[in-house]
């Protein structure tokens, strides 16, 4: 399904730029030929006995990662993105728990390649460092596998092992077409790609561009030079659609000096975490003619709803649900009502998604993919107001950091494993005075630990966005507890929120 749509775009715009990364320009014809070449490479090196095939993609933020992703579609194997900067210990867990058969990469050293081959002797590691993106790979490609599962996206898991969200070609196709329709995206548009493949925002950006015939412009946010020159980059490339998490947009607003300079830009699309009122007001000041489109969705369903913000009071509103689902409210007593029902007016409860068609992601666990459910509890606490549905908070310990899903329990578990002298630890997400989130560890210990010492250990097993912003020390017995003896997360959060300093 996805390949047919991309091939249709290639027929319409063969010599048009599909991907641009600095001086590298990949046309739609190049994209098709190169992805077929990678697909042939995958099918020629896999074990013949394997019926379903999984392929890890370990790349930097570069065009090769996208071409390899399309190559996996051609080979009809499931791809699992792996973040380049993740520690070796985490990559090991992904190889093991995702049942990887192959890794495509140009980032592994010879030492690490030998290490993984020793631990996982059946794992095939293919180095694409010398793969020619511009060579004519227009071969007679023969499909050999049959897999409707497009990807497994690793997310934070409370047990310390990655939790995988699986998505089908049918679902990706649906969400992308809804996004194109609602934002009126055409072949004349130029889209940003700030997110790596391991972030579900990239799914929307990449497939939207390839479906519509637009051009996708890659920008690596890990390079500070790129960030400081972002104004110039946006104007030079005549970007029309910006898509990022609000945290990065907020930073861009701080460094942007001149008012209303982005003449080609049509809209700022923000998603992956909460938009703040300050974001809207600052953007309205600097770019009064450029609207913000607030996108709401989960890793399981990339695009549930969205709306153009025309007033500051709309910040936090989820917008109208896509036609594939109905929004429902689960009250404290367990009863579930459509949000339009009179029982829900003025009430606060958990948002529940009732899907009419099978487009919600499922989970991969214990070597098998669970069947997707038509009813999905989001864990988001919302309030039903006259103006719409407004996000309030999470009901659990899951938070968003720069758009990435993070289970605070995973950080707590990692801290205790490295520091046996810590009696109790509770990790919370607090806010800086600017409104940006920060991750704080509150610990009971007779030994004084600082943030640098703890992060040095955590960096061996956790992604960089899960590292601590601060540590707060408590004496034994000082951390507030519930009557059950468990630590009281809400009371601890209140203590931290009352601190005046941004850095703990």
PDB file of N, CA, C and O in Angstrom, residues 95-127:
ATOM      1  N   UNK A  95      18.100  -5.248  20.283  1.00  0.00           N
ATOM      2  CA  UNK A  95      18.388  -6.420  19.447  1.00  0.00           C
ATOM      3  C   UNK A  95      17.705  -7.658  20.015  1.00  0.00           C
ATOM      4  O   UNK A  95      17.091  -8.447  19.291  1.00  0.00           O
ATOM      5  N   UNK A  96      17.794  -7.801  21.343  1.00  0.00           N
ATOM      6  CA  UNK A  96      17.256  -8.982  22.005  1.00  0.00           C
ATOM      7  C   UNK A  96      15.733  -8.985  22.051  1.00  0.00           C
ATOM      8  O   UNK A  96      15.085  -9.961  21.653  1.00  0.00           O
ATOM      9  N   UNK A  97      15.146  -7.868  22.514  1.00  0.00           N
ATOM     10  CA  UNK A  97      13.700  -7.858  22.757  1.00  0.00           C
ATOM     11  C   UNK A  97      12.873  -7.619  21.496  1.00  0.00           C
ATOM     12  O   UNK A  97      11.698  -7.980  21.454  1.00  0.00           O
ATOM     13  N   UNK A  98      13.468  -7.007  20.467  1.00  0.00           N
ATOM     14  CA  UNK A  98      12.728  -6.786  19.215  1.00  0.00           C
ATOM     15  C   UNK A  98      12.927  -7.923  18.221  1.00  0.00           C
ATOM     16  O   UNK A  98      12.379  -7.905  17.123  1.00  0.00           O
ATOM     17  N   UNK A  99      13.751  -8.906  18.614  1.00  0.00           N
ATOM     18  CA  UNK A  99      14.031 -10.045  17.730  1.00  0.00           C
ATOM     19  C   UNK A  99      14.623  -9.590  16.395  1.00  0.00           C
ATOM     20  O   UNK A  99      14.163  -9.999  15.324  1.00  0.00           O
ATOM     21  N   UNK A 100      15.655  -8.764  16.449  1.00  0.00           N
ATOM     22  CA  UNK A 100      16.253  -8.256  15.215  1.00  0.00           C
ATOM     23  C   UNK A 100      16.983  -9.362  14.460  1.00  0.00           C
ATOM     24  O   UNK A 100      17.739 -10.139  15.040  1.00  0.00           O
ATOM     25  N   UNK A 101      16.762  -9.423  13.156  1.00  0.00           N
ATOM     26  CA  UNK A 101      17.475 -10.354  12.282  1.00  0.00           C
ATOM     27  C   UNK A 101      18.649  -9.673  11.592  1.00  0.00           C
ATOM     28  O   UNK A 101      19.634 -10.320  11.239  1.00  0.00           O
ATOM     29  N   UNK A 102      18.536  -8.354  11.402  1.00  0.00           N
ATOM     30  CA  UNK A 102      19.551  -7.612  10.654  1.00  0.00           C
ATOM     31  C   UNK A 102      19.625  -6.186  11.178  1.00  0.00           C
ATOM     32  O   UNK A 102      18.646  -5.647  11.696  1.00  0.00           O
ATOM     33  N   UNK A 103      20.791  -5.579  11.049  1.00  0.00           N
ATOM     34  CA  UNK A 103      20.948  -4.138  11.293  1.00  0.00           C
ATOM     35  C   UNK A 103      21.575  -3.518  10.057  1.00  0.00           C
ATOM     36  O   UNK A 103      22.628  -3.962   9.584  1.00  0.00           O
ATOM     37  N   UNK A 104      20.917  -2.503   9.505  1.00  0.00           N
ATOM     38  CA  UNK A 104      21.500  -1.675   8.460  1.00  0.00           C
ATOM     39  C   UNK A 104      22.075  -0.437   9.130  1.00  0.00           C
ATOM     40  O   UNK A 104      21.403   0.211   9.924  1.00  0.00           O
ATOM     41  N   UNK A 105      23.311  -0.092   8.821  1.00  0.00           N
ATOM     42  CA  UNK A 105      23.951   1.014   9.510  1.00  0.00           C
ATOM     43  C   UNK A 105      25.128   1.542   8.708  1.00  0.00           C
ATOM     44  O   UNK A 105      25.626   0.896   7.782  1.00  0.00           O
ATOM     45  N   UNK A 106      25.563   2.741   9.056  1.00  0.00           N
ATOM     46  CA  UNK A 106      26.861   3.253   8.613  1.00  0.00           C
ATOM     47  C   UNK A 106      27.552   3.917   9.800  1.00  0.00           C
ATOM     48  O   UNK A 106      28.444   4.739   9.622  1.00  0.00           O
ATOM     49  N   UNK A 107      27.119   3.533  11.025  1.00  0.00           N
ATOM     50  CA  UNK A 107      27.568   4.204  12.232  1.00  0.00           C
ATOM     51  C   UNK A 107      28.356   3.318  13.185  1.00  0.00           C
ATOM     52  O   UNK A 107      28.988   3.823  14.101  1.00  0.00           O
ATOM     53  N   UNK A 108      28.306   2.001  13.039  1.00  0.00           N
ATOM     54  CA  UNK A 108      28.980   1.116  13.983  1.00  0.00           C
ATOM     55  C   UNK A 108      30.473   0.998  13.665  1.00  0.00           C
ATOM     56  O   UNK A 108      30.862   0.807  12.515  1.00  0.00           O
ATOM     57  N   UNK A 109      31.281   1.104  14.699  1.00  0.00           N
ATOM     58  CA  UNK A 109      32.719   0.885  14.534  1.00  0.00           C
ATOM     59  C   UNK A 109      32.983  -0.607  14.348  1.00  0.00           C
ATOM     60  O   UNK A 109      32.118  -1.447  14.638  1.00  0.00           O
ATOM     61  N   UNK A 110      34.167  -0.938  13.893  1.00  0.00           N
ATOM     62  CA  UNK A 110      34.530  -2.348  13.720  1.00  0.00           C
ATOM     63  C   UNK A 110      34.507  -3.078  15.067  1.00  0.00           C
ATOM     64  O   UNK A 110      34.077  -4.237  15.156  1.00  0.00           O
ATOM     65  N   UNK A 111      34.922  -2.355  16.118  1.00  0.00           N
ATOM     66  CA  UNK A 111      34.928  -2.946  17.462  1.00  0.00           C
ATOM     67  C   UNK A 111      33.517  -3.307  17.917  1.00  0.00           C
ATOM     68  O   UNK A 111      33.274  -4.411  18.413  1.00  0.00           O
ATOM     69  N   UNK A 112      32.566  -2.379  17.727  1.00  0.00           N
ATOM     70  CA  UNK A 112      31.187  -2.644  18.134  1.00  0.00           C
ATOM     71  C   UNK A 112      30.533  -3.715  17.262  1.00  0.00           C
ATOM     72  O   UNK A 112      29.729  -4.519  17.739  1.00  0.00           O
ATOM     73  N   UNK A 113      30.853  -3.706  15.978  1.00  0.00           N
ATOM     74  CA  UNK A 113      30.320  -4.733  15.077  1.00  0.00           C
ATOM     75  C   UNK A 113      30.768  -6.118  15.530  1.00  0.00           C
ATOM     76  O   UNK A 113      29.956  -7.057  15.614  1.00  0.00           O
ATOM     77  N   UNK A 114      32.047  -6.253  15.840  1.00  0.00           N
ATOM     78  CA  UNK A 114      32.575  -7.537  16.320  1.00  0.00           C
ATOM     79  C   UNK A 114      31.936  -7.933  17.648  1.00  0.00           C
ATOM     80  O   UNK A 114      31.665  -9.120  17.901  1.00  0.00           O
ATOM     81  N   UNK A 115      31.700  -6.924  18.486  1.00  0.00           N
ATOM     82  CA  UNK A 115      31.083  -7.187  19.796  1.00  0.00           C
ATOM     83  C   UNK A 115      29.676  -7.750  19.627  1.00  0.00           C
ATOM     84  O   UNK A 115      29.320  -8.765  20.241  1.00  0.00           O
ATOM     85  N   UNK A 116      28.860  -7.102  18.781  1.00  0.00           N
ATOM     86  CA  UNK A 116      27.490  -7.580  18.572  1.00  0.00           C
ATOM     87  C   UNK A 116      27.476  -8.947  17.878  1.00  0.00           C
ATOM     88  O   UNK A 116      26.630  -9.800  18.187  1.00  0.00           O
ATOM     89  N   UNK A 117      28.380  -9.157  16.937  1.00  0.00           N
ATOM     90  CA  UNK A 117      28.440 -10.456  16.257  1.00  0.00           C
ATOM     91  C   UNK A 117      28.796 -11.591  17.217  1.00  0.00           C
ATOM     92  O   UNK A 117      28.354 -12.727  17.048  1.00  0.00           O
ATOM     93  N   UNK A 118      29.592 -11.255  18.230  1.00  0.00           N
ATOM     94  CA  UNK A 118      29.976 -12.255  19.215  1.00  0.00           C
ATOM     95  C   UNK A 118      28.798 -12.610  20.122  1.00  0.00           C
ATOM     96  O   UNK A 118      28.568 -13.791  20.432  1.00  0.00           O
ATOM     97  N   UNK A 119      28.054 -11.597  20.542  1.00  0.00           N
ATOM     98  CA  UNK A 119      26.917 -11.825  21.445  1.00  0.00           C
ATOM     99  C   UNK A 119      25.721 -12.397  20.697  1.00  0.00           C
ATOM    100  O   UNK A 119      24.990 -13.258  21.218  1.00  0.00           O
ATOM    101  N   UNK A 120      25.500 -11.905  19.467  1.00  0.00           N
ATOM    102  CA  UNK A 120      24.356 -12.344  18.660  1.00  0.00           C
ATOM    103  C   UNK A 120      24.871 -12.936  17.343  1.00  0.00           C
ATOM    104  O   UNK A 120      24.876 -12.262  16.310  1.00  0.00           O
ATOM    105  N   UNK A 121      25.310 -14.168  17.363  1.00  0.00           N
ATOM    106  CA  UNK A 121      25.954 -14.759  16.177  1.00  0.00           C
ATOM    107  C   UNK A 121      25.047 -14.860  14.954  1.00  0.00           C
ATOM    108  O   UNK A 121      25.545 -14.919  13.832  1.00  0.00           O
ATOM    109  N   UNK A 122      23.742 -14.870  15.142  1.00  0.00           N
ATOM    110  CA  UNK A 122      22.821 -14.965  14.000  1.00  0.00           C
ATOM    111  C   UNK A 122      22.441 -13.601  13.430  1.00  0.00           C
ATOM    112  O   UNK A 122      21.784 -13.517  12.391  1.00  0.00           O
ATOM    113  N   UNK A 123      22.824 -12.532  14.117  1.00  0.00           N
ATOM    114  CA  UNK A 123      22.494 -11.179  13.669  1.00  0.00           C
ATOM    115  C   UNK A 123      23.334 -10.804  12.449  1.00  0.00           C
ATOM    116  O   UNK A 123      24.554 -10.956  12.445  1.00  0.00           O
ATOM    117  N   UNK A 124      22.669 -10.301  11.408  1.00  0.00           N
ATOM    118  CA  UNK A 124      23.361  -9.840  10.198  1.00  0.00           C
ATOM    119  C   UNK A 124      23.547  -8.332  10.295  1.00  0.00           C
ATOM    120  O   UNK A 124      22.569  -7.592  10.452  1.00  0.00           O
ATOM    121  N   UNK A 125      24.794  -7.882  10.229  1.00  0.00           N
ATOM    122  CA  UNK A 125      25.069  -6.442  10.258  1.00  0.00           C
ATOM    123  C   UNK A 125      25.585  -6.031   8.885  1.00  0.00           C
ATOM    124  O   UNK A 125      26.611  -6.547   8.418  1.00  0.00           O
ATOM    125  N   UNK A 126      24.872  -5.119   8.236  1.00  0.00           N
ATOM    126  CA  UNK A 126      25.227  -4.669   6.895  1.00  0.00           C
ATOM    127  C   UNK A 126      25.686  -3.212   6.966  1.00  0.00           C
ATOM    128  O   UNK A 126      24.925  -2.327   7.383  1.00  0.00           O
ATOM    129  N   UNK A 127      26.913  -2.971   6.596  1.00  0.00           N
ATOM    130  CA  UNK A 127      27.492  -1.629   6.621  1.00  0.00           C
ATOM    131  C   UNK A 127      27.210  -0.937   5.285  1.00  0.00           C
ATOM    132  O   UNK A 127      27.667  -1.384   4.232  1.00  0.00           O
TER     133      UNK A 127
END
